[in-house]
Coordinates of C-alpha atoms in Angstrom, one line a residue:
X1 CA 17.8 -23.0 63.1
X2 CA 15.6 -20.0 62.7
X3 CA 12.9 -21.9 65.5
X4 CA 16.2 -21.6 67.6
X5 CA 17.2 -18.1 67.2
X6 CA 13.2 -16.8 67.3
X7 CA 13.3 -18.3 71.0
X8 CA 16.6 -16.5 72.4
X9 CA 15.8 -13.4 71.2
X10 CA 12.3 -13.7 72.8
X11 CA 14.1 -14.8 76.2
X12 CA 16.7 -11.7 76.4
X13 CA 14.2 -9.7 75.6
X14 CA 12.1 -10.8 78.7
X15 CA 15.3 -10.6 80.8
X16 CA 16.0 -7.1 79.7
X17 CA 12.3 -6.0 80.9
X18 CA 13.4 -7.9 84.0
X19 CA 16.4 -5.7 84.7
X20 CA 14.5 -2.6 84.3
X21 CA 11.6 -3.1 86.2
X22 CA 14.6 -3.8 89.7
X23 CA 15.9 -0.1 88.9
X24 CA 13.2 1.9 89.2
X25 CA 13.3 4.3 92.4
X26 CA 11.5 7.2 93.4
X27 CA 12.6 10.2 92.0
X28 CA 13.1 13.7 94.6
X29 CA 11.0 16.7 93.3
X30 CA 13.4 19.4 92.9
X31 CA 12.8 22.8 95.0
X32 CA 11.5 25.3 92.3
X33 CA 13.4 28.7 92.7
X34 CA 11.8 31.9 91.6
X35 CA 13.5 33.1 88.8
X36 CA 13.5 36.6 87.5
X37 CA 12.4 37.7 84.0
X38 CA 15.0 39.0 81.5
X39 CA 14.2 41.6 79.3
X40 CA 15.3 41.5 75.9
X41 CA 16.4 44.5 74.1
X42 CA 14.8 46.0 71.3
X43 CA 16.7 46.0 68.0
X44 CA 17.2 49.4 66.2
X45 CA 15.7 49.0 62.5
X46 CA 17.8 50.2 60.0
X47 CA 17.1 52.2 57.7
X48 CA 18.3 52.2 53.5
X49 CA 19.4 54.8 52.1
X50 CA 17.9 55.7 49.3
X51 CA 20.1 56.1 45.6
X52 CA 18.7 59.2 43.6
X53 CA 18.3 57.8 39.8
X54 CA 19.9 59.5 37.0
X55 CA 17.3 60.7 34.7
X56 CA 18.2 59.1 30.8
X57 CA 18.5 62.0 27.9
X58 CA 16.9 60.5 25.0
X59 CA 18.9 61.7 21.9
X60 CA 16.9 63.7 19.5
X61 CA 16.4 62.4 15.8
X62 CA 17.6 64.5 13.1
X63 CA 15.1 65.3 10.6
X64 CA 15.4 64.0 7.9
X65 CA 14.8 66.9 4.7
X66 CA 12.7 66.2 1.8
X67 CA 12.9 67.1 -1.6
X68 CA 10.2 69.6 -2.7
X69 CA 8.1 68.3 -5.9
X70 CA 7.8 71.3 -7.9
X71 CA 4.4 70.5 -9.0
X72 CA 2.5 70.6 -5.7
X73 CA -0.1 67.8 -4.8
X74 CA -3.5 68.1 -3.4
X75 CA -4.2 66.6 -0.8
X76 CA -7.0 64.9 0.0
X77 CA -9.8 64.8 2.8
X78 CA -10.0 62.1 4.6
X79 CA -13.1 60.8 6.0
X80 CA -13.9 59.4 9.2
X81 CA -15.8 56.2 9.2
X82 CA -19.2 55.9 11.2
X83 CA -18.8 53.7 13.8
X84 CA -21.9 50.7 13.9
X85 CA -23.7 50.9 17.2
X86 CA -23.7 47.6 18.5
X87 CA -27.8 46.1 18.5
X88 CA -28.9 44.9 21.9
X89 CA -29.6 41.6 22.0
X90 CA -33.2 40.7 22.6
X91 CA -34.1 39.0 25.9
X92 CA -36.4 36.4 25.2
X93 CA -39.2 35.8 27.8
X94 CA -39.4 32.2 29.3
X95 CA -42.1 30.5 29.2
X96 CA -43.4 28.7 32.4
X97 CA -43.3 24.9 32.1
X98 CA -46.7 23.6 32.8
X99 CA -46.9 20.2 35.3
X100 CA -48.5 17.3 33.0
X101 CA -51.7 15.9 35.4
X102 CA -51.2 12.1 36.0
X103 CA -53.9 10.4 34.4
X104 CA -56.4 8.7 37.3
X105 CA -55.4 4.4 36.9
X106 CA -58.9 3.1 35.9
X107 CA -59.7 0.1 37.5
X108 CA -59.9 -3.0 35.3
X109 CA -63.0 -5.0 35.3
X110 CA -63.0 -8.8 36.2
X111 CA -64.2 -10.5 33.0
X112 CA -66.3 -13.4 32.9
X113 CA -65.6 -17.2 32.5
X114 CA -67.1 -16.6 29.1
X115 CA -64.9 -13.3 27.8
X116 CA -61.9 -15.6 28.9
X117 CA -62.7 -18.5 26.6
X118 CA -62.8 -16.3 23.8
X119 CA -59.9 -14.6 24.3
X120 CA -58.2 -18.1 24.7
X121 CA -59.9 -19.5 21.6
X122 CA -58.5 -16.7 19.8
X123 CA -55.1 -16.8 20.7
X124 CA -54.9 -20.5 20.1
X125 CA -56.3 -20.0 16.3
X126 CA -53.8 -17.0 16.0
X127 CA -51.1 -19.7 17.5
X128 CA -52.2 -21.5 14.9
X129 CA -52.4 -19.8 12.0
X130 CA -48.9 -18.4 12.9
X131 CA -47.7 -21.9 12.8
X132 CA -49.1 -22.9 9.4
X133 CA -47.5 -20.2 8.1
X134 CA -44.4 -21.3 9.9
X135 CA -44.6 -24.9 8.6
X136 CA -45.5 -24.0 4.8
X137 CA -42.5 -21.3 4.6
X138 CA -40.2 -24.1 5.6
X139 CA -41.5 -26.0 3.1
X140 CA -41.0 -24.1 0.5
X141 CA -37.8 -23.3 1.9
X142 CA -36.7 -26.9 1.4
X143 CA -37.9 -26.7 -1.9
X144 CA -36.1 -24.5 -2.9
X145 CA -32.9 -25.5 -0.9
X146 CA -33.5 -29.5 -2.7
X147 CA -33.7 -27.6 -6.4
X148 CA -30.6 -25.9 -5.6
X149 CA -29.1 -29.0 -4.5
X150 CA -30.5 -31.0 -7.5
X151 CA -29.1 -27.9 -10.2
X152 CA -25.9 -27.9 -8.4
X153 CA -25.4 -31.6 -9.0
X154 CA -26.7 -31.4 -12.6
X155 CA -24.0 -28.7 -13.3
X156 CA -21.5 -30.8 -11.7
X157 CA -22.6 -33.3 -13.6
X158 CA -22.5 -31.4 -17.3
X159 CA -19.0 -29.6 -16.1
X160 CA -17.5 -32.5 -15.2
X161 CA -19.1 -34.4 -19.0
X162 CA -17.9 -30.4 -20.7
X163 CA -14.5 -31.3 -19.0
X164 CA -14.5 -35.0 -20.5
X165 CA -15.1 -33.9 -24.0
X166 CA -12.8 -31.5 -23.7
X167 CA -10.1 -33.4 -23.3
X168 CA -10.9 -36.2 -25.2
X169 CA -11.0 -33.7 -28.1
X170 CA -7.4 -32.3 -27.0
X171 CA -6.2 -35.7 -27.1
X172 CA -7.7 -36.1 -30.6
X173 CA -6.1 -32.2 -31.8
X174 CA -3.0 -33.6 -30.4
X175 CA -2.9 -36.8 -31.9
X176 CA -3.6 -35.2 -35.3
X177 CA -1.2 -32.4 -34.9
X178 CA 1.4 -35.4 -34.3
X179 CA 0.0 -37.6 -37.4
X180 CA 0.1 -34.2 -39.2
X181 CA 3.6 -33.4 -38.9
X182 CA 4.8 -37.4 -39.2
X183 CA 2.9 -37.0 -42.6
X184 CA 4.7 -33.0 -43.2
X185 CA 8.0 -35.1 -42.2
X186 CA 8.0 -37.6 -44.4
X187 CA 6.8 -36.0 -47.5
X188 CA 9.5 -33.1 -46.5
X189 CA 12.2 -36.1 -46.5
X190 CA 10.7 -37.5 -49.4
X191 CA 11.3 -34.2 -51.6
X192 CA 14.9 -34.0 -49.8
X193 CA 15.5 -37.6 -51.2
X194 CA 13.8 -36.6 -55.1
X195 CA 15.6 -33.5 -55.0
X196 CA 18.8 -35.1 -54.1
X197 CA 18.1 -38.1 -56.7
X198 CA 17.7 -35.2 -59.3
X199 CA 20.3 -33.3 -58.2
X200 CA 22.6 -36.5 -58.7
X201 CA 20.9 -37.3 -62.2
X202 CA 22.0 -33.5 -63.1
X203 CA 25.6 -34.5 -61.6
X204 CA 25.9 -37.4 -63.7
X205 CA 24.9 -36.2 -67.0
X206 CA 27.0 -33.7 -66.9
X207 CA 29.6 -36.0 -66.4
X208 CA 29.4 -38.0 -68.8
X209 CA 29.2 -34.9 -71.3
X210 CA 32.5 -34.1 -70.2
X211 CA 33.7 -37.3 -70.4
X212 CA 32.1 -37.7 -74.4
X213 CA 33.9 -34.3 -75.2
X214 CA 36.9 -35.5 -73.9
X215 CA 36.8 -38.8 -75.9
X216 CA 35.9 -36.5 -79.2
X217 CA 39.1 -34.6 -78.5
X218 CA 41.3 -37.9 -77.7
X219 CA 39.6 -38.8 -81.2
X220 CA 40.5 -35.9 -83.1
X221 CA 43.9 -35.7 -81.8
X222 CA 44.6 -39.5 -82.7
X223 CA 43.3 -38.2 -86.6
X224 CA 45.7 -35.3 -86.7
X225 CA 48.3 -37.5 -85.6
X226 CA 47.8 -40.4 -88.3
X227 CA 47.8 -37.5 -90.6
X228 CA 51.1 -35.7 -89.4
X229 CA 52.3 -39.4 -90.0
X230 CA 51.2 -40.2 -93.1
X231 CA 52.9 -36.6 -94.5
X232 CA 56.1 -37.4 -92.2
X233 CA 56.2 -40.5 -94.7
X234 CA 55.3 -39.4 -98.1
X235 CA 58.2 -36.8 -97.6
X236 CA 60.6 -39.4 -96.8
X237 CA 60.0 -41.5 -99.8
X238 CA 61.0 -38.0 -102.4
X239 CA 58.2 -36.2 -102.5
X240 CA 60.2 -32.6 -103.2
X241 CA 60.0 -30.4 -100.3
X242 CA 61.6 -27.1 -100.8
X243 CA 64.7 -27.3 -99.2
X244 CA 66.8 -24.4 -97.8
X245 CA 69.6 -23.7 -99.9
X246 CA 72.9 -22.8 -97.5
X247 CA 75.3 -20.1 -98.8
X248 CA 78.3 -22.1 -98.5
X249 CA 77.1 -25.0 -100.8

């Protein structure tokens, strides 16, 4: 759709350049008259008028009156201070920097096939030497790193044999502790059960005390009355027993 509208816009468009390109016609040139110059009038300035300012009175301030001390004061002089002249600073001469002279580049000489095979033997026994030293620093480096290693593992070892022991022997505290108080327990139960038997020993003897004193008194009052009895008898049969003797009789 938008192809569609693109292409009829482009085609007014053409016609409407169309159009205007039929119309055009040579215009007349127009008869120039000679016109005359006006003048303009000059404008008057005007001028302000100037206001006259009043001038301000300024109010006078009463002064104010004193008391007079009786006993007068002295007065005293008072001295100017000395003013410090300022010191001129020094101006301090500069001194001319001198150009350094380029040193003249002195031409190397070629050395000999010789002169080279020395320097190269050198720097191969330095390469050398360097890596000797290389080699026997590692080694001692591994050394070092595989006695580490080895102490590491024997400490491992001995912590983790330490840790063993250790509780093996907790185990053995706590088995005892336990035994311990079983054994506490039962010889605590065992005094509760003496104590008790004791208690009921005490319990019963006194029991039986009770029960002898009250057979002595069941014993003693069976005597008393046999003996009431036998008197309750012997004054039936005429025994004299003092008799009451009534008024009336």
């Amino acid at each position: 759709m938008l192809h569609i509208q693109k292409k009829n816009n482009n085609n007014n468009n053409n016609n409407n350049k169309k159009k205007k390109t039929k119309k055009k016609t040579k215009k007349k040139k127009k008869k120039t008259k000679n016109k005359k110059k006006k003048t303009k009038k000059k404008k008057k300035k005007k001028t302000k008028k100037t206001k006259k300012k009043k001038k301000k009175t300024r109010k006078k301030k009463k002064k104010k009156t004193k008391k007079k001390n009786k006993r007068k004061k002295k007065k005293k002089k008072k001295t100017k201070k000395k003013k410090k002249k300022k010191k001129k600073k020094k101006t301090k001469k500069k001194k001319k920097k001198t150009k350094k002279k380029k040193k003249k580049k002195t031409k190397k000489k070629k050395k000999t096939k010789k002169e080279k095979t020395k320097k190269k033997k050198k720097t191969m026994k330095k390469k050398k030497k360097t890596m000797k030293k290389k080699k026997t620093m590692e080694k001692k480096k591994k050394k070092k790193k595989t006695i580490k290693k080895k102490k590491n593992t024997m400490k491992k070892k001995t912590m983790k044999k330490a840790m063993k022991m250790k509780k093996k022997t907790m185990k053995k505290k706590k088995t005892m502790k336990k035994k311990k108080k079983k054994k506490t327990m039962k010889k605590k139960t065992m005094k509760k059960a003496m104590m008790k038997k004791a208690m009921k020993k005490k319990t019963m003897e006194k029991k039986k005390k009770t029960m002898k004193k009250k057979a002595m008194k069941k014993k003693t009052m069976k005597k008393a009355m046999k003996k009431k009895k036998r008197t309750m008898k012997k004054k039936n049969e005429g025994v004299m027993v003092p008799v009451r003797v009534l008024w009336y009789q």
